[in-house]
Amino acid sequence: MTRRYGTPPHRNQGYRLRPGAYALLLGTDGRVLLTEQTTPDFTEVQLPGGGIDPGESPVPALTREVLEETGYRCRIRRRLGAFRHFTYMVEYGFFAEKLCHVYLGQVGTRLSDPREAGHRALWVAQHAAADLIESEGASAFAYAALSRGV
């Protein structure tokens, strides 16, 4: 069974499955690359990544999302695991059961500024990364991996 983080699903509420892929990305200097997303309603720090489009596999989706959100290429080394999160996705207008696949990777070449509006690349020290990540599940994966000395 895949562990759930966050609030439990509401009874009698339908949820659409929304698979996504996210990466804990290490730089050559030992820092971690995160993304800061700003909207009119909030600012939050996240692992780079996002939704897997229909017909897309997790790793190609992840490398696409990392480039869009940070402007960097990346190399994915291995899958760390997955978690579930039930939420209302305002940007899509539906309730979702997010199935979040988390990977470990290495930051590659910087190609551009982030291509996705409201995102900026954020470099942080490894010891601070997990505490900055808004998602409880993503933070738990980052903490576990970084405490093992990935």
PDB file of C-alpha atoms in Angstrom:
ATOM      1  CA  MET A   1       0.000   0.000   0.000  1.00  0.00           C
ATOM      2  CA  THR A   2       1.231   3.474  -0.875  1.00  0.00           C
ATOM      3  CA  ARG A   3       1.466   5.777   2.142  1.00  0.00           C
ATOM      4  CA  ARG A   4      -0.834   8.790   2.300  1.00  0.00           C
ATOM      5  CA  TYR A   5       0.298  12.204   3.503  1.00  0.00           C
ATOM      6  CA  GLY A   6      -1.927  15.161   4.266  1.00  0.00           C
ATOM      7  CA  THR A   7      -5.612  15.173   5.013  1.00  0.00           C
ATOM      8  CA  PRO A   8      -7.625  11.989   4.433  1.00  0.00           C
ATOM      9  CA  PRO A   9     -10.059  11.877   1.522  1.00  0.00           C
ATOM     10  CA  HIS A  10     -13.518  13.286   2.140  1.00  0.00           C
ATOM     11  CA  ARG A  11     -16.287  10.709   2.312  1.00  0.00           C
ATOM     12  CA  ASN A  12     -18.673  10.719  -0.653  1.00  0.00           C
ATOM     13  CA  GLN A  13     -16.249  12.810  -2.699  1.00  0.00           C
ATOM     14  CA  GLY A  14     -14.996  11.450  -6.004  1.00  0.00           C
ATOM     15  CA  TYR A  15     -11.294  11.875  -6.747  1.00  0.00           C
ATOM     16  CA  ARG A  16      -9.607  11.769 -10.136  1.00  0.00           C
ATOM     17  CA  LEU A  17      -6.262   9.945 -10.178  1.00  0.00           C
ATOM     18  CA  ARG A  18      -3.490  12.422 -11.030  1.00  0.00           C
ATOM     19  CA  PRO A  19      -0.073  10.746 -11.300  1.00  0.00           C
ATOM     20  CA  GLY A  20       2.978  12.963 -10.982  1.00  0.00           C
ATOM     21  CA  ALA A  21       6.757  12.701 -10.770  1.00  0.00           C
ATOM     22  CA  TYR A  22       9.043  14.787  -8.564  1.00  0.00           C
ATOM     23  CA  ALA A  23      12.805  14.878  -8.060  1.00  0.00           C
ATOM     24  CA  LEU A  24      15.240  15.456  -5.258  1.00  0.00           C
ATOM     25  CA  LEU A  25      18.034  16.959  -7.361  1.00  0.00           C
ATOM     26  CA  LEU A  26      21.587  17.319  -6.131  1.00  0.00           C
ATOM     27  CA  GLY A  27      24.020  19.832  -7.570  1.00  0.00           C
ATOM     28  CA  THR A  28      27.719  19.197  -8.008  1.00  0.00           C
ATOM     29  CA  ASP A  29      28.368  21.479  -5.020  1.00  0.00           C
ATOM     30  CA  GLY A  30      26.155  19.364  -2.740  1.00  0.00           C
ATOM     31  CA  ARG A  31      23.236  21.780  -2.669  1.00  0.00           C
ATOM     32  CA  VAL A  32      19.676  20.801  -3.601  1.00  0.00           C
ATOM     33  CA  LEU A  33      17.681  22.375  -6.446  1.00  0.00           C
ATOM     34  CA  LEU A  34      14.091  23.161  -5.472  1.00  0.00           C
ATOM     35  CA  THR A  35      11.444  25.287  -7.127  1.00  0.00           C
ATOM     36  CA  GLU A  36       9.613  28.197  -5.567  1.00  0.00           C
ATOM     37  CA  GLN A  37       6.110  28.642  -6.952  1.00  0.00           C
ATOM     38  CA  THR A  38       4.325  31.951  -6.499  1.00  0.00           C
ATOM     39  CA  THR A  39       0.666  32.624  -7.272  1.00  0.00           C
ATOM     40  CA  PRO A  40      -1.518  35.548  -6.195  1.00  0.00           C
ATOM     41  CA  ASP A  41      -2.661  33.395  -3.240  1.00  0.00           C
ATOM     42  CA  PHE A  42       0.530  31.731  -1.992  1.00  0.00           C
ATOM     43  CA  THR A  43       4.245  31.106  -2.313  1.00  0.00           C
ATOM     44  CA  GLU A  44       5.594  27.639  -1.624  1.00  0.00           C
ATOM     45  CA  VAL A  45       8.777  25.649  -2.062  1.00  0.00           C
ATOM     46  CA  GLN A  46       8.473  22.297  -3.787  1.00  0.00           C
ATOM     47  CA  LEU A  47      10.492  19.488  -5.292  1.00  0.00           C
ATOM     48  CA  PRO A  48      10.621  20.175  -9.033  1.00  0.00           C
ATOM     49  CA  GLY A  49       8.171  18.061 -10.973  1.00  0.00           C
ATOM     50  CA  GLY A  50       4.533  17.752 -11.810  1.00  0.00           C
ATOM     51  CA  GLY A  51       1.831  15.857 -13.592  1.00  0.00           C
ATOM     52  CA  ILE A  52       2.422  12.943 -15.904  1.00  0.00           C
ATOM     53  CA  ASP A  53       0.429  13.545 -19.082  1.00  0.00           C
ATOM     54  CA  PRO A  54      -1.609  10.716 -20.669  1.00  0.00           C
ATOM     55  CA  GLY A  55       0.701   8.424 -22.645  1.00  0.00           C
ATOM     56  CA  GLU A  56       3.808   9.853 -20.941  1.00  0.00           C
ATOM     57  CA  SER A  57       6.159   7.815 -18.747  1.00  0.00           C
ATOM     58  CA  PRO A  58       7.285   9.134 -15.346  1.00  0.00           C
ATOM     59  CA  VAL A  59      10.954   9.896 -16.097  1.00  0.00           C
ATOM     60  CA  PRO A  60      10.374  11.797 -19.380  1.00  0.00           C
ATOM     61  CA  ALA A  61       7.547  13.696 -17.658  1.00  0.00           C
ATOM     62  CA  LEU A  62       9.863  14.528 -14.785  1.00  0.00           C
ATOM     63  CA  THR A  63      12.715  15.787 -16.954  1.00  0.00           C
ATOM     64  CA  ARG A  64      10.215  17.944 -18.882  1.00  0.00           C
ATOM     65  CA  GLU A  65       8.732  19.376 -15.676  1.00  0.00           C
ATOM     66  CA  VAL A  66      12.170  20.085 -14.159  1.00  0.00           C
ATOM     67  CA  LEU A  67      13.171  22.033 -17.265  1.00  0.00           C
ATOM     68  CA  GLU A  68       9.883  23.976 -17.286  1.00  0.00           C
ATOM     69  CA  GLU A  69      10.040  24.852 -13.583  1.00  0.00           C
ATOM     70  CA  THR A  70      13.769  25.479 -13.114  1.00  0.00           C
ATOM     71  CA  GLY A  71      15.409  25.911 -16.521  1.00  0.00           C
ATOM     72  CA  TYR A  72      17.812  23.022 -15.773  1.00  0.00           C
ATOM     73  CA  ARG A  73      18.276  19.636 -17.348  1.00  0.00           C
ATOM     74  CA  CYS A  74      18.598  16.716 -14.985  1.00  0.00           C
ATOM     75  CA  ARG A  75      19.705  13.103 -14.878  1.00  0.00           C
ATOM     76  CA  ILE A  76      17.500  10.740 -12.884  1.00  0.00           C
ATOM     77  CA  ARG A  77      19.444   8.142 -10.900  1.00  0.00           C
ATOM     78  CA  ARG A  78      16.760   6.088  -9.142  1.00  0.00           C
ATOM     79  CA  ARG A  79      13.223   5.979  -7.812  1.00  0.00           C
ATOM     80  CA  LEU A  80      12.880   6.622  -4.087  1.00  0.00           C
ATOM     81  CA  GLY A  81       9.213   5.645  -3.798  1.00  0.00           C
ATOM     82  CA  ALA A  82       5.718   7.083  -3.979  1.00  0.00           C
ATOM     83  CA  PHE A  83       3.061   8.652  -1.797  1.00  0.00           C
ATOM     84  CA  ARG A  84      -0.584   9.677  -2.157  1.00  0.00           C
ATOM     85  CA  HIS A  85      -2.102  13.071  -1.428  1.00  0.00           C
ATOM     86  CA  PHE A  86      -5.808  13.941  -1.669  1.00  0.00           C
ATOM     87  CA  THR A  87      -6.526  17.554  -2.606  1.00  0.00           C
ATOM     88  CA  TYR A  88      -8.641  19.943  -4.588  1.00  0.00           C
ATOM     89  CA  MET A  89      -6.617  21.174  -7.587  1.00  0.00           C
ATOM     90  CA  VAL A  90      -7.771  24.761  -8.081  1.00  0.00           C
ATOM     91  CA  GLU A  91      -5.889  25.141 -11.377  1.00  0.00           C
ATOM     92  CA  TYR A  92      -7.781  22.171 -12.870  1.00  0.00           C
ATOM     93  CA  GLY A  93     -11.068  22.502 -11.009  1.00  0.00           C
ATOM     94  CA  PHE A  94     -11.305  18.969  -9.640  1.00  0.00           C
ATOM     95  CA  PHE A  95     -10.577  16.830  -6.593  1.00  0.00           C
ATOM     96  CA  ALA A  96      -7.512  14.649  -7.155  1.00  0.00           C
ATOM     97  CA  GLU A  97      -5.827  11.674  -5.651  1.00  0.00           C
ATOM     98  CA  LYS A  98      -2.273  12.652  -6.472  1.00  0.00           C
ATOM     99  CA  LEU A  99      -0.004   9.641  -6.835  1.00  0.00           C
ATOM    100  CA  CYS A 100       3.424  11.239  -6.421  1.00  0.00           C
ATOM    101  CA  HIS A 101       6.462   9.254  -7.615  1.00  0.00           C
ATOM    102  CA  VAL A 102       9.687  10.604  -6.098  1.00  0.00           C
ATOM    103  CA  TYR A 103      13.095  10.185  -7.733  1.00  0.00           C
ATOM    104  CA  LEU A 104      16.687  11.032  -6.890  1.00  0.00           C
ATOM    105  CA  GLY A 105      18.708  12.801  -9.541  1.00  0.00           C
ATOM    106  CA  GLN A 106      21.576  15.065 -10.466  1.00  0.00           C
ATOM    107  CA  VAL A 107      21.229  18.603 -11.788  1.00  0.00           C
ATOM    108  CA  GLY A 108      22.539  19.078 -15.319  1.00  0.00           C
ATOM    109  CA  THR A 109      23.101  22.055 -17.564  1.00  0.00           C
ATOM    110  CA  ARG A 110      21.167  25.272 -17.089  1.00  0.00           C
ATOM    111  CA  LEU A 111      19.426  26.015 -20.384  1.00  0.00           C
ATOM    112  CA  SER A 112      17.242  28.989 -19.500  1.00  0.00           C
ATOM    113  CA  ASP A 113      15.235  30.776 -16.883  1.00  0.00           C
ATOM    114  CA  PRO A 114      12.208  28.760 -15.742  1.00  0.00           C
ATOM    115  CA  ARG A 115       9.713  28.449 -18.596  1.00  0.00           C
ATOM    116  CA  GLU A 116       6.684  28.066 -16.355  1.00  0.00           C
ATOM    117  CA  ALA A 117       5.229  31.317 -15.051  1.00  0.00           C
ATOM    118  CA  GLY A 118       5.471  31.880 -11.321  1.00  0.00           C
ATOM    119  CA  HIS A 119       8.399  29.482 -10.789  1.00  0.00           C
ATOM    120  CA  ARG A 120      11.986  30.185  -9.864  1.00  0.00           C
ATOM    121  CA  ALA A 121      14.922  27.876  -9.269  1.00  0.00           C
ATOM    122  CA  LEU A 122      15.983  27.844  -5.633  1.00  0.00           C
ATOM    123  CA  TRP A 123      19.326  26.415  -4.500  1.00  0.00           C
ATOM    124  CA  VAL A 124      19.489  25.368  -0.845  1.00  0.00           C
ATOM    125  CA  ALA A 125      21.887  23.551   1.465  1.00  0.00           C
ATOM    126  CA  GLN A 126      21.081  19.874   1.967  1.00  0.00           C
ATOM    127  CA  HIS A 127      20.506  20.306   5.702  1.00  0.00           C
ATOM    128  CA  ALA A 128      17.768  22.899   5.028  1.00  0.00           C
ATOM    129  CA  ALA A 129      16.000  21.346   2.026  1.00  0.00           C
ATOM    130  CA  ALA A 130      13.490  19.025   3.713  1.00  0.00           C
ATOM    131  CA  ASP A 131      12.297  21.728   6.117  1.00  0.00           C
ATOM    132  CA  LEU A 132      11.589  24.156   3.260  1.00  0.00           C
ATOM    133  CA  ILE A 133       9.485  21.776   1.135  1.00  0.00           C
ATOM    134  CA  GLU A 134       5.768  22.481   1.608  1.00  0.00           C
ATOM    135  CA  SER A 135       4.473  18.993   0.741  1.00  0.00           C
ATOM    136  CA  GLU A 136       4.576  16.729   3.782  1.00  0.00           C
ATOM    137  CA  GLY A 137       5.158  13.647   1.622  1.00  0.00           C
ATOM    138  CA  ALA A 138       7.892  15.196  -0.531  1.00  0.00           C
ATOM    139  CA  SER A 139       9.556  16.588   2.586  1.00  0.00           C
ATOM    140  CA  ALA A 140       9.552  13.124   4.199  1.00  0.00           C
ATOM    141  CA  PHE A 141      11.219  11.578   1.143  1.00  0.00           C
ATOM    142  CA  ALA A 142      13.818  14.363   1.014  1.00  0.00           C
ATOM    143  CA  TYR A 143      14.575  14.032   4.714  1.00  0.00           C
ATOM    144  CA  ALA A 144      14.954  10.241   4.505  1.00  0.00           C
ATOM    145  CA  ALA A 145      17.218  10.372   1.437  1.00  0.00           C
ATOM    146  CA  LEU A 146      19.379  13.251   2.666  1.00  0.00           C
ATOM    147  CA  SER A 147      19.793  11.766   6.147  1.00  0.00           C
ATOM    148  CA  ARG A 148      21.160   8.589   4.492  1.00  0.00           C
ATOM    149  CA  GLY A 149      23.754  10.710   2.740  1.00  0.00           C
ATOM    150  CA  VAL A 150      22.639  10.275  -0.844  1.00  0.00           C
TER     151      VAL A 150
END
